[in-house]
mmCIF file of C-alpha atoms in Angstrom:
data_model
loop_
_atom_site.group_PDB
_atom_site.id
_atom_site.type_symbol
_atom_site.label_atom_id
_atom_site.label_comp_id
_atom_site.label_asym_id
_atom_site.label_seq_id
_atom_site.Cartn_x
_atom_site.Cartn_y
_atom_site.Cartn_z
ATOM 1 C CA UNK M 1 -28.039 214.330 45.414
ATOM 2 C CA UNK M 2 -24.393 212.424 45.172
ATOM 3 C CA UNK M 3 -24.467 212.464 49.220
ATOM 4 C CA UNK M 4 -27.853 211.366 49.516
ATOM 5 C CA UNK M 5 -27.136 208.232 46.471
ATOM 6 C CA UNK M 6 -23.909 207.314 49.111
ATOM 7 C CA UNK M 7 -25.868 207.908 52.233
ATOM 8 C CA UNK M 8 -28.847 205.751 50.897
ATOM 9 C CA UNK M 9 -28.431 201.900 50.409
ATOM 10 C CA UNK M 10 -31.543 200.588 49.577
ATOM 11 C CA UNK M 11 -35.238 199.459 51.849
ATOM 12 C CA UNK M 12 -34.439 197.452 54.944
ATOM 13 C CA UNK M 13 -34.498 194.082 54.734
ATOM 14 C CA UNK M 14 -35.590 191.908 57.333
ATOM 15 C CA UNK M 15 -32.368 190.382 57.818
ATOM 16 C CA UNK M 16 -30.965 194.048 58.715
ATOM 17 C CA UNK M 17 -33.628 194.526 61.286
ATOM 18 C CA UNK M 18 -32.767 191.412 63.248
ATOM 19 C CA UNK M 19 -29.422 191.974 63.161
ATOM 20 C CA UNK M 20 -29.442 196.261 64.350
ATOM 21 C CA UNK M 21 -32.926 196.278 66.095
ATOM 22 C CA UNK M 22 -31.987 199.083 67.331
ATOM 23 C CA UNK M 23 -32.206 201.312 63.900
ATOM 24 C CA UNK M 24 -36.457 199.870 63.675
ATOM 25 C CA UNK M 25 -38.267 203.430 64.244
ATOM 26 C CA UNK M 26 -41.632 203.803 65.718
ATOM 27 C CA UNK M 27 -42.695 205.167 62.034
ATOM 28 C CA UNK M 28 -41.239 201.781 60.438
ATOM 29 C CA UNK M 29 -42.910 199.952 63.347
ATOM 30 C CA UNK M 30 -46.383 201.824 62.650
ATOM 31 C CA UNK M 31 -45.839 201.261 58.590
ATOM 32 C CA UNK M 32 -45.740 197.568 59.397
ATOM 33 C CA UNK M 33 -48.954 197.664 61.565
ATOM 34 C CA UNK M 34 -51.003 199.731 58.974
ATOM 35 C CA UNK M 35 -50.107 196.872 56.559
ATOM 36 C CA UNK M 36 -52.408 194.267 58.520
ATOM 37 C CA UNK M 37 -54.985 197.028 57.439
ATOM 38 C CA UNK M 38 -55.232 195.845 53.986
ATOM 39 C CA UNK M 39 -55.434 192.178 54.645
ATOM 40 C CA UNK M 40 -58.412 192.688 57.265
ATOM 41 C CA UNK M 41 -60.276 195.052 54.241
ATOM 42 C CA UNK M 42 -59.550 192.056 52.006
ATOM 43 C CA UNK M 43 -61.157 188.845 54.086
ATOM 44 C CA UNK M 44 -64.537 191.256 54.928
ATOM 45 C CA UNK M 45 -64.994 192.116 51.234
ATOM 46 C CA UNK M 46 -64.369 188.726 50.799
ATOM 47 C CA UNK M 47 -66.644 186.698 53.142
ATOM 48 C CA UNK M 48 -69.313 189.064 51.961
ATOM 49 C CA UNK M 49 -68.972 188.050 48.493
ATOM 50 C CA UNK M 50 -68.623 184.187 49.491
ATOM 51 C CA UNK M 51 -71.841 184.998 51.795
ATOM 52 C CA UNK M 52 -73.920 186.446 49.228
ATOM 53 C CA UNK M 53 -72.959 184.519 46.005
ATOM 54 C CA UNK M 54 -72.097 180.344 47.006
ATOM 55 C CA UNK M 55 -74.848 178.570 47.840
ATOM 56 C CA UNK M 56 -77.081 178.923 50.703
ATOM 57 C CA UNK M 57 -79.860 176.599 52.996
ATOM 58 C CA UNK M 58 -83.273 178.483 54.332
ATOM 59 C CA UNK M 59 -84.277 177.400 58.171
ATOM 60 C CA UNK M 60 -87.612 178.010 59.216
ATOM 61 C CA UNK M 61 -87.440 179.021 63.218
ATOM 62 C CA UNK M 62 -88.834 181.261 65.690
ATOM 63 C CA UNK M 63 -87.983 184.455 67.539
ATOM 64 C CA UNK M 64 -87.114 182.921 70.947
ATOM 65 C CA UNK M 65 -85.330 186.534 72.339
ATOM 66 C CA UNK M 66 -85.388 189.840 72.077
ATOM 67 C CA UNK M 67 -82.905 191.215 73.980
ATOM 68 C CA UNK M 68 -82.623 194.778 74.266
ATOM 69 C CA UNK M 69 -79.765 198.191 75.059
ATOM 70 C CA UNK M 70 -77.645 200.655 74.144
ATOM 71 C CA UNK M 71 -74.738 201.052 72.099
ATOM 72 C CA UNK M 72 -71.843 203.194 72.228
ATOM 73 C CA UNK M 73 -73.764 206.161 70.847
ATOM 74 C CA UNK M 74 -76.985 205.493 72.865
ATOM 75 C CA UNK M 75 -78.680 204.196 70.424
ATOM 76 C CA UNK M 76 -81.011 201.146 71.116
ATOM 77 C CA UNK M 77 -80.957 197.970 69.573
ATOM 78 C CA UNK M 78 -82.249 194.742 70.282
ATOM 79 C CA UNK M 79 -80.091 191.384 69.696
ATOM 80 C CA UNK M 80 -82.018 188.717 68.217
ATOM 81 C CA UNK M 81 -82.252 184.797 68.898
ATOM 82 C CA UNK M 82 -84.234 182.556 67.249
ATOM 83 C CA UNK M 83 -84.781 178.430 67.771
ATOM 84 C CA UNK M 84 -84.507 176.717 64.482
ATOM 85 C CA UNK M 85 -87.035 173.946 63.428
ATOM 86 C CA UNK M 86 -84.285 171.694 63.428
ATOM 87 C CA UNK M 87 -83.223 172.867 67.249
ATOM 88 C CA UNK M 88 -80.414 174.973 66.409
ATOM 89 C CA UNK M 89 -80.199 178.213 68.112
ATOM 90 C CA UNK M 90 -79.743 181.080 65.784
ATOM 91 C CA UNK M 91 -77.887 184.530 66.843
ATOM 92 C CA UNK M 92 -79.550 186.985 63.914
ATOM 93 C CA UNK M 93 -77.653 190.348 65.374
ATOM 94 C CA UNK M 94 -79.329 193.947 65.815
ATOM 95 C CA UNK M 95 -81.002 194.331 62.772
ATOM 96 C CA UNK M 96 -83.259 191.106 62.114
ATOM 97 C CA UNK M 97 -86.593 191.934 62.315
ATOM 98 C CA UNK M 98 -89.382 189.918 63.935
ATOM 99 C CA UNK M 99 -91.115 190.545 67.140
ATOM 100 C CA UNK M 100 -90.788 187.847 70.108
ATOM 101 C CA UNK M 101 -92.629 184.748 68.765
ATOM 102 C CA UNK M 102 -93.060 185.392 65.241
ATOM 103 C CA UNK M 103 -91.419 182.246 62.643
ATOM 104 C CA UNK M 104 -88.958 184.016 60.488
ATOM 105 C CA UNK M 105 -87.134 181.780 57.667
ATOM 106 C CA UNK M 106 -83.268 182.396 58.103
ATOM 107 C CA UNK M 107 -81.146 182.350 55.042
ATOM 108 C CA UNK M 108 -77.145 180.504 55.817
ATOM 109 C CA UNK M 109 -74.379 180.517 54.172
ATOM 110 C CA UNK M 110 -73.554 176.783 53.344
ATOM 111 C CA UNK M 111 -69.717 177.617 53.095
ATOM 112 C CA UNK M 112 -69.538 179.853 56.131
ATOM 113 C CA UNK M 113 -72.666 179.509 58.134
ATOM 114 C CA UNK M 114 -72.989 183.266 58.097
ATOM 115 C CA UNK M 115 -76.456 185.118 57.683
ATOM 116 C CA UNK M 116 -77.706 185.959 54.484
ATOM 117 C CA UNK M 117 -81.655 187.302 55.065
ATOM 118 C CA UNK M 118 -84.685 186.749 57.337
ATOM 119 C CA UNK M 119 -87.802 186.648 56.122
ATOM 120 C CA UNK M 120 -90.840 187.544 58.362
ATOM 121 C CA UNK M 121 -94.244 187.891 57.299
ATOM 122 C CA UNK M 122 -94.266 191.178 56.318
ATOM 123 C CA UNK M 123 -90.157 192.010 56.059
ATOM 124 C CA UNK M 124 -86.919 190.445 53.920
ATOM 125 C CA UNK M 125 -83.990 191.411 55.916
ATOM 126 C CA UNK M 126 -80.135 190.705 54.062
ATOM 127 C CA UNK M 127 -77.662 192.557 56.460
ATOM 128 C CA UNK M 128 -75.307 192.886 53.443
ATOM 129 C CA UNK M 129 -77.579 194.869 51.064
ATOM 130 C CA UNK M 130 -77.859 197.689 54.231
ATOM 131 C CA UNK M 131 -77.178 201.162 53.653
ATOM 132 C CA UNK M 132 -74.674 199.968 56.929
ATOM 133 C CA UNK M 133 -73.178 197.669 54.993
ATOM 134 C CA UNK M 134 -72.744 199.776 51.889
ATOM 135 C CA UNK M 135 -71.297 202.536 53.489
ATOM 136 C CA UNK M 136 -68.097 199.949 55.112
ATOM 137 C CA UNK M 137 -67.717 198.443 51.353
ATOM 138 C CA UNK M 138 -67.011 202.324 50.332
ATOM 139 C CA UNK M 139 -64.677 202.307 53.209
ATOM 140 C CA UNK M 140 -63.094 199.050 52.900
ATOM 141 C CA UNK M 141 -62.391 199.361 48.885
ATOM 142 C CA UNK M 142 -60.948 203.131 49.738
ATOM 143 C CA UNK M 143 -58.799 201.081 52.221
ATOM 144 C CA UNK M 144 -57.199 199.111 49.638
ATOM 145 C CA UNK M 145 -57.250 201.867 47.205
ATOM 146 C CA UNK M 146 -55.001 204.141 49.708
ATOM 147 C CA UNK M 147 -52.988 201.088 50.458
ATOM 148 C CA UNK M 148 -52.108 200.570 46.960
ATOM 149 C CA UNK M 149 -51.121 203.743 46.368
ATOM 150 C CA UNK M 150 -48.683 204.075 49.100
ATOM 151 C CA UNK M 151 -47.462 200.663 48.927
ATOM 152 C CA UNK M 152 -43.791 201.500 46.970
ATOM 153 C CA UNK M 153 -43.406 204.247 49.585
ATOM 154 C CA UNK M 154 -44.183 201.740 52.387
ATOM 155 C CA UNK M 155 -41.592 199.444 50.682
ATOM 156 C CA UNK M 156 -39.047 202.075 51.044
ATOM 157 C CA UNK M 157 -39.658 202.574 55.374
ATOM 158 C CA UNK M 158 -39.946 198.448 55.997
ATOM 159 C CA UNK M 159 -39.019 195.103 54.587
ATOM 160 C CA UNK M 160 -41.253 193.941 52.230
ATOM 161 C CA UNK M 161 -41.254 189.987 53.233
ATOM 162 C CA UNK M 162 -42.831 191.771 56.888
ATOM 163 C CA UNK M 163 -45.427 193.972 54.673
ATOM 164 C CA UNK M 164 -46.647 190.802 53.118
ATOM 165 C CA UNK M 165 -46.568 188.847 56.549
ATOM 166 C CA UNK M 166 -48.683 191.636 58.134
ATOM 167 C CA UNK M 167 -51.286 191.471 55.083
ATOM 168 C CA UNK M 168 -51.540 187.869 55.175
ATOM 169 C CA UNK M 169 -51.866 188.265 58.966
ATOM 170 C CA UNK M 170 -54.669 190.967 58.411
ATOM 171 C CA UNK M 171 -56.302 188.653 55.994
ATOM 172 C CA UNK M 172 -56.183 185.651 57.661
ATOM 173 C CA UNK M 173 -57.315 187.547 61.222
ATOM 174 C CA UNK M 174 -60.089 189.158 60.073
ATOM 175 C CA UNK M 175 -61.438 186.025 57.441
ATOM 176 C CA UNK M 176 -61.104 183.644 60.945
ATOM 177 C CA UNK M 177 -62.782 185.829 63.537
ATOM 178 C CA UNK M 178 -66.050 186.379 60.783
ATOM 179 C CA UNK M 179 -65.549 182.229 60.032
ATOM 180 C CA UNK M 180 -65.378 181.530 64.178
ATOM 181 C CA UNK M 181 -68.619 184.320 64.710
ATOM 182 C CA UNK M 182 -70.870 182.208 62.469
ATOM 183 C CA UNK M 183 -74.856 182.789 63.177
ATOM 184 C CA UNK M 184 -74.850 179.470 65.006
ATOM 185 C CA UNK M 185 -74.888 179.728 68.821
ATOM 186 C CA UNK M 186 -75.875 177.434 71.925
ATOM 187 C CA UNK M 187 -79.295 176.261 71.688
ATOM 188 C CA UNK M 188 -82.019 178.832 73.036
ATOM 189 C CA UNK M 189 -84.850 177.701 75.176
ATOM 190 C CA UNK M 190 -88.168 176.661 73.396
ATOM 191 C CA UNK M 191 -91.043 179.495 74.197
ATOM 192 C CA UNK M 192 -93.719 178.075 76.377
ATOM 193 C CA UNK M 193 -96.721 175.940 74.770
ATOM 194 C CA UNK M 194 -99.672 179.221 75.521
ATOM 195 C CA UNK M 195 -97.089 182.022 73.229
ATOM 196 C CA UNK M 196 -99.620 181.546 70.740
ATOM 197 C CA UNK M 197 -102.421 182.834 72.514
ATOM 198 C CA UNK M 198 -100.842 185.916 73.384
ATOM 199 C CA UNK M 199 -102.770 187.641 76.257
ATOM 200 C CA UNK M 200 -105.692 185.745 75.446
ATOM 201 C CA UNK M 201 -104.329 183.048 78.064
ATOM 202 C CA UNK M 202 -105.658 185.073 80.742
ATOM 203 C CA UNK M 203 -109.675 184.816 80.753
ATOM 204 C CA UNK M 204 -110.295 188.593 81.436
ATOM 205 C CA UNK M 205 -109.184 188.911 77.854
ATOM 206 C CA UNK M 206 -110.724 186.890 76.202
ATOM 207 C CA UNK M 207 -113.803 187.796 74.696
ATOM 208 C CA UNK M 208 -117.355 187.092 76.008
ATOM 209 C CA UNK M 209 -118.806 187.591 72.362
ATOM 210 C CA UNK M 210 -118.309 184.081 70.815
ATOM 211 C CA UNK M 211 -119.566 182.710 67.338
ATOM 212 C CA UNK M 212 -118.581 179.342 65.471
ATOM 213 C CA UNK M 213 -117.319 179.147 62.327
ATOM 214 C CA UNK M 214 -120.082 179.554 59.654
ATOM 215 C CA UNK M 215 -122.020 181.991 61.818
ATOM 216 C CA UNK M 216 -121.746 185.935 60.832
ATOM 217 C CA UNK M 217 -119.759 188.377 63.286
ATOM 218 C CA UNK M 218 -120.933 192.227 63.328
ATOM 219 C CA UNK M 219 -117.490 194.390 63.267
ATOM 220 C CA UNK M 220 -119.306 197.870 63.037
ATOM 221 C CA UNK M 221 -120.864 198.584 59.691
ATOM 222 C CA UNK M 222 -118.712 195.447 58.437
ATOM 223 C CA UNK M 223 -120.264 191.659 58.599
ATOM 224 C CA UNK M 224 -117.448 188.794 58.820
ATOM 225 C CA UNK M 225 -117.462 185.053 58.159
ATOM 226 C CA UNK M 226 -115.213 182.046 58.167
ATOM 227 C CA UNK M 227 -116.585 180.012 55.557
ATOM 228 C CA UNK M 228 -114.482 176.963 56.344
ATOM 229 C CA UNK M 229 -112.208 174.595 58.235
ATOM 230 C CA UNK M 230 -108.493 176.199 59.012
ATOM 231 C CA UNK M 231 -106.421 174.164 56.257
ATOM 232 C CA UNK M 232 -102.421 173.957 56.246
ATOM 233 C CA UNK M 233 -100.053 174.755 53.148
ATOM 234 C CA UNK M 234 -99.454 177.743 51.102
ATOM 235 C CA UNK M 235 -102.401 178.220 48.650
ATOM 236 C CA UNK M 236 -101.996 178.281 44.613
ATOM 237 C CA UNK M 237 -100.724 181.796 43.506
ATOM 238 C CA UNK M 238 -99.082 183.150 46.787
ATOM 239 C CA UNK M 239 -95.835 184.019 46.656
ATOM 240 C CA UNK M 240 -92.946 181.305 46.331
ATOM 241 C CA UNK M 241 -91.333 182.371 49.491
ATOM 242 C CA UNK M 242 -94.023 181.641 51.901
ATOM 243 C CA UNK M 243 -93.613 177.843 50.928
ATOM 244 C CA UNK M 244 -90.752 178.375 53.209
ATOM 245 C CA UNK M 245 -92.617 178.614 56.152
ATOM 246 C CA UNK M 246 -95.530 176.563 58.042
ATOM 247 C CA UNK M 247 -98.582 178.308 56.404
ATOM 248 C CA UNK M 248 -102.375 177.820 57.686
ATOM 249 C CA UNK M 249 -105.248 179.647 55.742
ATOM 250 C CA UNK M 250 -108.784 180.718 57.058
ATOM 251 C CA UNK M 251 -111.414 180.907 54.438
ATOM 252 C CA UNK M 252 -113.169 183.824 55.098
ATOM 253 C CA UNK M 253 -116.186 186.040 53.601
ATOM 254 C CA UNK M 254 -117.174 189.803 54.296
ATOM 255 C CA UNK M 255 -119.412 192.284 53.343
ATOM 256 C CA UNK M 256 -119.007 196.517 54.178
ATOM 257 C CA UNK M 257 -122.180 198.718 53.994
ATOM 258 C CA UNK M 258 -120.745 201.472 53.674
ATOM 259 C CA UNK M 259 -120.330 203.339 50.089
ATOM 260 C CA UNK M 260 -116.932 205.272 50.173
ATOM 261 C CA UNK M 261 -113.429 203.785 50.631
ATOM 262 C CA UNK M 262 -113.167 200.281 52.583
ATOM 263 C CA UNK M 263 -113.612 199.177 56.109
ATOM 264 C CA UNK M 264 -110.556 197.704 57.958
ATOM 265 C CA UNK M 265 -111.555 195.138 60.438
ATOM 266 C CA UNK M 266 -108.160 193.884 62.204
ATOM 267 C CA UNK M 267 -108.129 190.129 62.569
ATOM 268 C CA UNK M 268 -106.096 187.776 64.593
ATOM 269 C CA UNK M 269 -105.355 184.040 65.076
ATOM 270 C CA UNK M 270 -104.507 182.608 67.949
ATOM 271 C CA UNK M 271 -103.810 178.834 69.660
ATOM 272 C CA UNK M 272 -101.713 176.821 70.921
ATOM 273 C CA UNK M 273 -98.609 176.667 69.804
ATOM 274 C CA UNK M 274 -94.492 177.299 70.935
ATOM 275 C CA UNK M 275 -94.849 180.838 69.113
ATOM 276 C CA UNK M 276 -97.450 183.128 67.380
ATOM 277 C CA UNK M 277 -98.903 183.445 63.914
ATOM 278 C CA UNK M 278 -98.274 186.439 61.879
ATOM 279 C CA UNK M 279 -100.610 187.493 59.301
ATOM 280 C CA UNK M 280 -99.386 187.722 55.498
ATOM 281 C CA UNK M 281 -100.139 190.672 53.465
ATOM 282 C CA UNK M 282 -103.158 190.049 51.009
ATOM 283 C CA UNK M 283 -101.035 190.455 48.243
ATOM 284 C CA UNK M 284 -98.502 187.427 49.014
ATOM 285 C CA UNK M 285 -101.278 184.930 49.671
ATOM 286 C CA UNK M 286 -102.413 184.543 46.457
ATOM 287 C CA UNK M 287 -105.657 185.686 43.718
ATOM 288 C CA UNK M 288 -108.214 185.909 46.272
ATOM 289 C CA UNK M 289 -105.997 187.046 49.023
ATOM 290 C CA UNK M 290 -108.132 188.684 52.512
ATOM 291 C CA UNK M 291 -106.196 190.682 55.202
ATOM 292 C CA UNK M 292 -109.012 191.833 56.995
ATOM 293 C CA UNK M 293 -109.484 194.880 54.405
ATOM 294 C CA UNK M 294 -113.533 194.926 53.295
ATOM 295 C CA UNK M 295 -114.325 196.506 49.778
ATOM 296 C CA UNK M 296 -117.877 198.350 49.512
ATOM 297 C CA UNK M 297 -119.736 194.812 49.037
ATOM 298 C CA UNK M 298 -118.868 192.053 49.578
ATOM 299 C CA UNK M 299 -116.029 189.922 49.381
ATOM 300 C CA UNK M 300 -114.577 186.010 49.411
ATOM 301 C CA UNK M 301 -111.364 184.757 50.291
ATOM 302 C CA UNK M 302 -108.534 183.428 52.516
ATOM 303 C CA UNK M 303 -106.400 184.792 55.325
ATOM 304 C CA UNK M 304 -103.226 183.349 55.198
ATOM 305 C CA UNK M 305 -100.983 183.166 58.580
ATOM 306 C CA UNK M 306 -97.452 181.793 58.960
ATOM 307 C CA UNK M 307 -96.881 180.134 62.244
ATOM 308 C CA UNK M 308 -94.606 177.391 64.325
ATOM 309 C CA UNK M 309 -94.933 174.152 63.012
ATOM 310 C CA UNK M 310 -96.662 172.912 66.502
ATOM 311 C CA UNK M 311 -99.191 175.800 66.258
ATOM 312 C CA UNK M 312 -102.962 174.594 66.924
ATOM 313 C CA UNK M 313 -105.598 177.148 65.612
ATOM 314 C CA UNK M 314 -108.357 177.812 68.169
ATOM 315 C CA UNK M 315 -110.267 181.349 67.662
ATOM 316 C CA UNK M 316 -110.092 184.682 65.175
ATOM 317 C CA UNK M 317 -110.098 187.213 67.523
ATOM 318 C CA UNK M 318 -112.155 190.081 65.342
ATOM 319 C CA UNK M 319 -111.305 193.991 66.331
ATOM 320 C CA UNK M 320 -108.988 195.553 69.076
ATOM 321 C CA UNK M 321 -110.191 196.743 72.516
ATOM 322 C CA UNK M 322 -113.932 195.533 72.405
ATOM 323 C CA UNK M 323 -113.409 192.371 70.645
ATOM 324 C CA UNK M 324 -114.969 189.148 69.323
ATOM 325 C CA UNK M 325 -113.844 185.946 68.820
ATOM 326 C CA UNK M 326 -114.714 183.134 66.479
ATOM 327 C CA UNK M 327 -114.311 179.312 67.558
ATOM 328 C CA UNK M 328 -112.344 177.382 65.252
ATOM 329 C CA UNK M 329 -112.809 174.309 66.957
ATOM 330 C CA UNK M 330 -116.556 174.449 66.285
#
């Protein structure tokens, strides 16, 4: 023990390793890179923190692309753009949801411009409550755990002014590349003005069956009605979050003959418009909520639809395969 106490003379200090570069080993040299470690572990807990609790703006937009392949595992994905009300275009990553078309609501960070959620229709997406994203918070608090734990050992194999440089470093890194990747990117092209018809632009698919509204449509043992003109806003009673988007409701009445269960009649809305319109579950569109699901009886209420704020109504196309349509515009 007396040799090693006159053999050992303290940590390095920086000073020493500039002036005998030679004595730097590749183990002191690796300590010194695992230290930027740390610091990277830091800025992503942080930024997700800033994301999820500072304030935050909601942007109504539009799927513009869906663009699809294969990671390093072979697993698909698909990388989504959207085209903000505003004209922004909006990189959402692999796991928004939202089919080509559909208006989504995205949720920004107002200190980082990072995404926070998307809300479709039918889905609330918030990439940092992911079991994902969950899994690299374990990792990334184990990080700085371990770290911790060795630090005084890492003191002893490198100076500590070039530990703290490399954390800073880490920190600083990682907090500017998430900052610089914000969900912002170069504006995306608008979709064309006939989206919103879907196939229906082509005439062999629309339907030769054609009733105006106020006139009852036969679905099988089911009898359908719109009752009314196509009105915009989210009614009384829906749920707050669909005031986010541009919301049109169909007034519509039914009746099922049958005496067991309820009959399903699949109903869609189409027109003009730079993107479709996606139908909201009965339960978010308030009391007397209709999603095309007919009771034994009868039945009165309103469809509600969110859709791009240039969308023109035009028919309710009733069914799938051998369809109907009702006019709107009649």
């Amino acid at each position: 023990m007396r040799a090693f106490a006159t053999r050992y003379t303290g940590p390095p200090t920086l000073r020493g390793w500039m002036r005998d570069p030679q004595s730097i080993t590749s183990l002191q040299v690796l300590v010194v890179i695992l230290a930027l470690v740390p610091g990277a572990a830091l800025a992503t807990l942080g930024m997700g923190l800033i994301d999820t609790l500072t304030p935050s703006e909601r942007v109504p937009a539009v799927v513009t692309a869906r663009d699809s392949g294969l990671d390093e595992e072979g697993i698909e994905y698909h990388e989504t753009t959207a085209l903000a009300d505003d004209g922004r275009g909006l990189g959402l990553g692999t796991g928004a949801p939202g089919l080509l078309g559909a208006p989504v609501v995205v949720t920004l960070s107002t200190v980082t411009g990072e995404l926070v959620a998307v809300r479709t229709a039918s889905d609330h997406y918030r990439p940092h409550r992911t079991g994902a994203y969950v899994f690299l918070v374990v990792v990334l608090l184990a990080t700085i755990v371990i770290a911790a734990l060795i630090a005084r050992r890492m003191a002893n194999l490198a100076p500590w002014t070039l530990l703290v440089i490399a954390v800073v470093v880490g920190f600083v890194g990682a907090g500017g590349w998430q900052v610089a990747s914000t969900a912002a990117v170069a504006p995306t092209s608008r979709l064309p003005a006939g989206t919103g018809m879907s196939i229906y632009t082509n005439p062999k698919f629309m339907p030769a069956s054609r009733s105006p509204t106020g006139q009852d449509v036969d679905f099988r043992d089911a009898t359908l009605r719109v009752t009314g003109p196509v009105t915009s806003g989210a009614p009384a009673g829906s749920a707050s979050w669909l005031s986010d988007f541009h919301v049109m409701v169909v007034p519509f009445s039914a009746s099922y003959r049958g005496t067991s269960g309820d009959r399903y009649v699949p109903l869609t809305l189409i027109g003009d418009g730079s993107g479709t319109a996606e139908r909201v579950a009965a339960e978010h569109c308030g009391p007397t909520g209709f999603d095309g699901r007919v009771p034994a009886g009868s039945v009165e209420g309103v469809m509600c639809f969110v859709t791009p704020p240039d969308f023109q109504p035009r028919h309710i196309i009733v069914g799938t395969g051998e369809t109907k349509r009702i006019d709107l515009t009649t």
